[in-house]
Coordinates of C-alpha atoms in Angstrom, one line a residue:
X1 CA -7.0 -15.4 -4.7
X2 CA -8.1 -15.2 -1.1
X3 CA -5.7 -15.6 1.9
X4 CA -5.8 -15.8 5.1
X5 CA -5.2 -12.5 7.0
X6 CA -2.8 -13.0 9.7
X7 CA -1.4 -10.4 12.1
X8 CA 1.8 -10.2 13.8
X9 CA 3.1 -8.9 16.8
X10 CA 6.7 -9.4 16.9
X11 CA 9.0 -6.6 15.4
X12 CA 11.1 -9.1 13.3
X13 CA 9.0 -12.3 11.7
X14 CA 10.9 -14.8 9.5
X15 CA 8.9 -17.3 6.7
X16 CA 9.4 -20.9 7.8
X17 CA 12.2 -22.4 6.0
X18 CA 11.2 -25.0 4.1
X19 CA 13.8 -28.1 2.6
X20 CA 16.7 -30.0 4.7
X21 CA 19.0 -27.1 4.0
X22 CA 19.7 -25.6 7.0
X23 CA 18.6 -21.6 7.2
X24 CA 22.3 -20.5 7.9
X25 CA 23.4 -22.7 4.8
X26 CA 21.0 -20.3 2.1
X27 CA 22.1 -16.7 0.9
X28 CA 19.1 -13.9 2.1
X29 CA 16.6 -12.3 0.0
X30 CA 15.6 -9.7 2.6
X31 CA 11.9 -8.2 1.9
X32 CA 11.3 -4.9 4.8
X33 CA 7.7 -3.7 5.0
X34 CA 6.8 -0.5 6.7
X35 CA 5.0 -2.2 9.6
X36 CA 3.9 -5.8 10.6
X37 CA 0.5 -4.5 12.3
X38 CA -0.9 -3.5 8.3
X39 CA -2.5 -6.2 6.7
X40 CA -1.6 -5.2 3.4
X41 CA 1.7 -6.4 4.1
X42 CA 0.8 -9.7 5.2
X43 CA -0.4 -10.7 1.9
X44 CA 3.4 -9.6 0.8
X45 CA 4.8 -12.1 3.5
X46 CA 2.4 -15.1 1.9
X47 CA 3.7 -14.5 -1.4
X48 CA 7.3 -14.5 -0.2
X49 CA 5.9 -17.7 1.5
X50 CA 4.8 -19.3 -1.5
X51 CA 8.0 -18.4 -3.2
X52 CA 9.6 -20.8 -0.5
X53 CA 7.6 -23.5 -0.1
X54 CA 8.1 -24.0 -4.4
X55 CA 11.5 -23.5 -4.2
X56 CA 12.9 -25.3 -1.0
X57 CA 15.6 -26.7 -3.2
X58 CA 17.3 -23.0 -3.7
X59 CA 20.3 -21.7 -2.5
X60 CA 18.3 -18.5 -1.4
X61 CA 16.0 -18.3 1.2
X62 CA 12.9 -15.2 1.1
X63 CA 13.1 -13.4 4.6
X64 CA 10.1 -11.0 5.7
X65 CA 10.2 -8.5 8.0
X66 CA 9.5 -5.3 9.6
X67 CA 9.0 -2.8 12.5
X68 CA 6.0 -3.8 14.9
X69 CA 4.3 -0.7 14.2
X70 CA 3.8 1.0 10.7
X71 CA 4.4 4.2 12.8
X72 CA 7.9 3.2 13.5
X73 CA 10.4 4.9 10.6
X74 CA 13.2 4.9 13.0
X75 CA 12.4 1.0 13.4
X76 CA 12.1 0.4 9.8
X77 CA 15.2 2.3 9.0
X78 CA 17.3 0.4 11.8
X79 CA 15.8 -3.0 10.7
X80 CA 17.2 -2.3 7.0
X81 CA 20.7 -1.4 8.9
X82 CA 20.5 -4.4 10.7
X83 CA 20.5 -6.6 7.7
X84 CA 22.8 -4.6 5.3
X85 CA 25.6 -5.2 8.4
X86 CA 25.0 -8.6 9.0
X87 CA 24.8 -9.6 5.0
X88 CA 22.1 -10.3 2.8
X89 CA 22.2 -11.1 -0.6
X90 CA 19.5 -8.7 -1.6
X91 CA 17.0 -6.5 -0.2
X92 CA 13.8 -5.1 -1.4
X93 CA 12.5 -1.9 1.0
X94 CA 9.1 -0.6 1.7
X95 CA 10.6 2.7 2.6
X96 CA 7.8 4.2 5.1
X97 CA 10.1 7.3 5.3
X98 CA 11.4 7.6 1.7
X99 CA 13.7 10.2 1.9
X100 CA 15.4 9.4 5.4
X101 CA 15.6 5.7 4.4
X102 CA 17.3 6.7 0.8
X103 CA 19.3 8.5 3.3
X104 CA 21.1 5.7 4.6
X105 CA 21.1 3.4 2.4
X106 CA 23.3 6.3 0.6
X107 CA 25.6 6.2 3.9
X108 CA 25.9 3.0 3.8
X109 CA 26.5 2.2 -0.2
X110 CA 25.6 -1.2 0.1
X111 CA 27.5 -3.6 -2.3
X112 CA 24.4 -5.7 -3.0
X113 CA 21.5 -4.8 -5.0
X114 CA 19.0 -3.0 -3.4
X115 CA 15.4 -2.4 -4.6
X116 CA 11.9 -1.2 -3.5
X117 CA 8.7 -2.9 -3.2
X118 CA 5.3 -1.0 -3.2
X119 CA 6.5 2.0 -2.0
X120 CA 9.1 3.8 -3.8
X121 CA 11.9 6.2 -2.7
X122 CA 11.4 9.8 -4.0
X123 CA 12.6 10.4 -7.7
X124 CA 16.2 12.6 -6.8
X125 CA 17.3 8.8 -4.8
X126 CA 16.1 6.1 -6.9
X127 CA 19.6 6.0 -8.2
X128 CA 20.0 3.8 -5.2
X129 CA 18.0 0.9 -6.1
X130 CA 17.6 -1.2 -9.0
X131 CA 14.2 -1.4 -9.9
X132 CA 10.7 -0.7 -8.4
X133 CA 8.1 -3.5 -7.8
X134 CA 4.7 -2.6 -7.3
X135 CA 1.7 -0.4 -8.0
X136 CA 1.5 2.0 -10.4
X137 CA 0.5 4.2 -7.7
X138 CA -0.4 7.6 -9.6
X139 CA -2.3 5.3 -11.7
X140 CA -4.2 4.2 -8.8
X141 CA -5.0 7.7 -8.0
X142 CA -6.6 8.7 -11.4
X143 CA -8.8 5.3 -11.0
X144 CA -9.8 6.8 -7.7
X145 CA -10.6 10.1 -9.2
X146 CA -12.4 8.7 -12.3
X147 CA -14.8 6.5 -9.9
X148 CA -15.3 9.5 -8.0
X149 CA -16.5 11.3 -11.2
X150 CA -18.8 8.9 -12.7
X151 CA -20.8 9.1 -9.4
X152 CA -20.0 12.9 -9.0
X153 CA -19.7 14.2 -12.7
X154 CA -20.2 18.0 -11.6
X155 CA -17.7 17.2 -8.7
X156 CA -18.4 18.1 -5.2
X157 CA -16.7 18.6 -1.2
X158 CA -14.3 16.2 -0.9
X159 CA -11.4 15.0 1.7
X160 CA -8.5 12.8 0.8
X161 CA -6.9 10.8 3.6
X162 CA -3.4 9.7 3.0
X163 CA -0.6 8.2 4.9
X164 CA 2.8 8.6 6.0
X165 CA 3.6 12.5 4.9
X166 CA 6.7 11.2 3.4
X167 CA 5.1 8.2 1.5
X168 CA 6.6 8.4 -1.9
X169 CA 3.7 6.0 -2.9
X170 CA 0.8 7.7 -1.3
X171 CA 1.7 10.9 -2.3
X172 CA 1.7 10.0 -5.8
X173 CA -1.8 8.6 -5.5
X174 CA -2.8 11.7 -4.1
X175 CA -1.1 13.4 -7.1
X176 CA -2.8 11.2 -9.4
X177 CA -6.3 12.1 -8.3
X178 CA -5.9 15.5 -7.9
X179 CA -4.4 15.6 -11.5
X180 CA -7.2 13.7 -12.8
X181 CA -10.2 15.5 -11.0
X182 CA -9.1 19.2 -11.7
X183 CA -8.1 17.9 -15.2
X184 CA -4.6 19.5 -14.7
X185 CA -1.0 18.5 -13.9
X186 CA 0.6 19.4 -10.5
X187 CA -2.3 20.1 -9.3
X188 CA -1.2 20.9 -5.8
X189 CA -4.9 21.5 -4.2
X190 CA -8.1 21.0 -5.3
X191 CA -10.0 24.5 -4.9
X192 CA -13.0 24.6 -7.6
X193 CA -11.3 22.9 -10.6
X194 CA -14.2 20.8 -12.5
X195 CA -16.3 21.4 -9.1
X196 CA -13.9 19.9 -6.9
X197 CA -12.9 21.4 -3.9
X198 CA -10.7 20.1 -0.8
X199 CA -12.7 20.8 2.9
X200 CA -10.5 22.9 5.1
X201 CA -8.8 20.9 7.8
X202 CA -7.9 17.8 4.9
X203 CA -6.0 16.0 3.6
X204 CA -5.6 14.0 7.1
X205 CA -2.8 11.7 7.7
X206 CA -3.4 8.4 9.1
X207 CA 0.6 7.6 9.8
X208 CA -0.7 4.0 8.9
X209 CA -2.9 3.7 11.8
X210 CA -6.2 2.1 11.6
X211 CA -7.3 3.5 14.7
X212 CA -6.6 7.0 13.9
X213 CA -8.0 7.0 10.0
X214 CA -11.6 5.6 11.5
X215 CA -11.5 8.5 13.9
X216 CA -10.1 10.7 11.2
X217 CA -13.0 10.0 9.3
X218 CA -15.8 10.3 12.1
X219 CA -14.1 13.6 12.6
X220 CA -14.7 14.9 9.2
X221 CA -18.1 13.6 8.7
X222 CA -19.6 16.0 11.7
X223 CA -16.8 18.8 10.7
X224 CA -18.7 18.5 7.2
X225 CA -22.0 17.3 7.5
X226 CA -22.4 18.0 3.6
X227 CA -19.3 16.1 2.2
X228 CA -19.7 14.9 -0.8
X229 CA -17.0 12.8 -1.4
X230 CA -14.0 10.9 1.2
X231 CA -11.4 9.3 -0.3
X232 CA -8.9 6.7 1.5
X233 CA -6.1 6.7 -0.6
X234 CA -5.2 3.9 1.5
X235 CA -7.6 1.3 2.7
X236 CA -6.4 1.8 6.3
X237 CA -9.6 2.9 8.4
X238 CA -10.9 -0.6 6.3
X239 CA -8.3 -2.6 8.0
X240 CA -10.4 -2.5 11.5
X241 CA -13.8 -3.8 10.2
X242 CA -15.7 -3.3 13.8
X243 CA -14.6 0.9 13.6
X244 CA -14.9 1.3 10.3
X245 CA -19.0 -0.3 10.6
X246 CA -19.7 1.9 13.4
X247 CA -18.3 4.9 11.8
X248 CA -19.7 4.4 8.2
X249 CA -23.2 3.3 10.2
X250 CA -23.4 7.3 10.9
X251 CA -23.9 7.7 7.8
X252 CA -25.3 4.8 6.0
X253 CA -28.4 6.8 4.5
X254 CA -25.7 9.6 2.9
X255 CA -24.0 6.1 0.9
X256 CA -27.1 4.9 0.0
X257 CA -28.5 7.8 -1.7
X258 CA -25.0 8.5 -2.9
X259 CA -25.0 12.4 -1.4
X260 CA -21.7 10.9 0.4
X261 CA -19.2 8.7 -2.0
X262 CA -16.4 6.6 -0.2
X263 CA -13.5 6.1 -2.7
X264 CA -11.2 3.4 -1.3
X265 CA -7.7 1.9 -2.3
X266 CA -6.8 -1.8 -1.3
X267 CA -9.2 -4.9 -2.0
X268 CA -8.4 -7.2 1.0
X269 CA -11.2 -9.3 2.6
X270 CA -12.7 -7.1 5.2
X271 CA -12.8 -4.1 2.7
X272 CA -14.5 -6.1 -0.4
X273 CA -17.0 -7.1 2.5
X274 CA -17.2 -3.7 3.5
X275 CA -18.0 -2.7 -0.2
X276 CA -20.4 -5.7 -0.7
X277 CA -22.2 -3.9 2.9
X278 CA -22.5 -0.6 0.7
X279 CA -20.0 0.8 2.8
X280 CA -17.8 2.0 -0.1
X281 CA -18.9 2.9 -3.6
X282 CA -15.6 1.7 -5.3
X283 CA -12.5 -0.1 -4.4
X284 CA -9.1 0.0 -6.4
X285 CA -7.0 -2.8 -5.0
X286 CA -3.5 -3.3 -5.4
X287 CA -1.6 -6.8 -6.0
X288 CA 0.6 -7.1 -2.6
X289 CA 0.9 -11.3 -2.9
X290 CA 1.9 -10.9 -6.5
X291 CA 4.5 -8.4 -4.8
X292 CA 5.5 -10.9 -2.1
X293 CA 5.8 -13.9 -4.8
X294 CA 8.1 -12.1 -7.4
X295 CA 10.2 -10.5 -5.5
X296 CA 12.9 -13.0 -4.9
X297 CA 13.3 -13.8 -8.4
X298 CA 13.9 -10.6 -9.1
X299 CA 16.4 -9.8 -6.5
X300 CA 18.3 -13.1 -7.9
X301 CA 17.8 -11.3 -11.2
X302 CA 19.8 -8.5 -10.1
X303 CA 22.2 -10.7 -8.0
X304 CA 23.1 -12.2 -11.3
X305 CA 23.4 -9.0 -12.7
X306 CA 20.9 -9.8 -15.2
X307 CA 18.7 -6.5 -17.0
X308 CA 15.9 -6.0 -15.0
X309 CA 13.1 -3.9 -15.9
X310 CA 12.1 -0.2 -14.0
X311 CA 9.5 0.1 -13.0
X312 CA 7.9 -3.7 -12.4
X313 CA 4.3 -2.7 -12.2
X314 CA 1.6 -5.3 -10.9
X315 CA -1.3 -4.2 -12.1
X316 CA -4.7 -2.8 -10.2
X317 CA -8.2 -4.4 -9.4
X318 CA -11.2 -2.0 -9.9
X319 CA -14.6 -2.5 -8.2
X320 CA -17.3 -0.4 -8.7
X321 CA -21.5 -0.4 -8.0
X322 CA -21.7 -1.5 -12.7
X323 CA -19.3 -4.1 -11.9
X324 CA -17.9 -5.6 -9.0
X325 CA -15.2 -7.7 -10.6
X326 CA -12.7 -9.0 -8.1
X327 CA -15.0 -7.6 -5.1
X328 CA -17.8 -10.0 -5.9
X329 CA -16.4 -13.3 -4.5
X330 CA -13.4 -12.2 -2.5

């Protein structure tokens, strides 16, 4: 399903409350996203939207928010605080920062459930939440890698561009396709392995900034004029459809002939257009409105103290040149 992309610039935004109840009269199901200036997360705030507007009649009302700026872990981290002291009922955390926000939600020790949504705090702290909901994020990396092959079977230059350095979720993605493209486990850096090999001066990190991945990208495409492969393990240089065109336009006969391969993850609007343009060879899209829309019932799962799976994966979209699937009419 398509939806609307709306952007925010508020550092706290709240879904309309739907019903005669008034909002102080309903318990809070508290989803925190790493930033309100991605996209991506937007589609989470319309699913906790839709959650409302079906169930105005609850006791519990779905409340989505977030720093201003992805770049903000201090915000993010402060935002969660914010909420734990003031009470919720639940909360489900993006952690941008995983290991400084497991940090305090261990100083805190909340007494209600706490879980994560499509990122993931790092394996020693996820005694700390309840359950994960989300991607199946390594996953997505060995779809990124196995797209990559079939256009690249005896492997090539390649740059990944991830993140947050501390993205549990990223980082996994990255593991995933290194795994998958050297054909070995732990793979820490791609250096030959099945003809892969990792330009110097990458992987780059974005931070979540669409600004800086576009010029990230530009960056490595004269640094490495015979790149054979870039890989946005997030979509975010996508997320700013103007830059992304006028860097990709550098080197529009490279996609077309296929001597450069753009791998991308995410399979919002602007980046299946982007893919339609030729400006990506595959997309592997994640499922955040799904995320957005279950999330509450699972929190009132938990709040019930009902068993609740771990992990809650929702699943992946795969576009490709053979077959477009969900990029064709989205």
């Amino acid at each position: 399903m398509r939806h609307k992309i709306l952007m925010f610039g508020t550092a706290v935004v709240m879904a309309l409350q739907i019903g005669s109840a008034p909002a102080q009269d309903k318990k809070t199901l508290a989803i925190v996203v790493k930033g309100l200036d991605n996209p991506f997360f937007e589609q989470i705030n319309l699913g906790c939207q839709k959650w409302m507007s079906e169930n105005a009649d609850s006791e519990y009302e779905c409340l989505y928010t977030g720093p201003a700026s992805s770049a903000d872990e201090a915000g993010e981290v402060q935002i969660v605080d914010d909420l734990l002291t003031r009470g919720v009922a639940a909360i489900a955390i993006s952690p941008s920062n995983a290991p400084a926000m497991a940090n305090r939600i261990r100083q805190i020790a909340p007494s209600v459930p706490v879980m994560t949504i499509d990122a993931d705090f790092l394996a020693e702290d996820r005694d700390l939440r309840k359950t994960y909901l989300g991607t199946d994020n390594y996953l997505m990396g060995v779809k990124m890698a196995e797209e990559a092959a079939k256009l690249k079977p005896d492997g090539g230059t390649v740059c990944l561009q991830l993140g947050n350095v501390a993205a549990d979720n990223i980082n996994a993605r990255a593991q995933g396709f290194r795994d998958t493209a050297s054909g070995a486990k732990g793979t820490d850096r791609l250096t030959g392995q099945n003809g892969w090999t990792e330009v110097d001066g990458c992987p780059v990190f974005t931070n979540d900034q669409a600004d800086l991945a576009n010029q990230q990208m530009a960056d490595t495409f004269i640094a490495n004029p015979d790149l054979d492969a870039f890989i946005l393990i997030g979509g975010w240089a996508q997320f700013a459809p103007q830059a992304y065109t006028q860097v990709t336009d550098q080197v529009m006969d490279k996609l077309k002939s296929k001597d450069l391969i753009i791998i991308a993850g995410d399979t919002l609007p602007p980046q299946t257009k982007a893919f339609r343009d030729g400006r990506s060879h595959a997309q592997v899209g994640q499922r955040p409105f799904e995320m957005g829309y279950r999330a509450p019932d699972v929190m009132i799962q938990l709040i019930k103290g009902e068993s609740v799976e771990d992990p809650l994966y929702t699943g992946l979209d795969v576009c490709n040149q053979e077959d477009p699937g969900f990029c064709a009419n989205n």
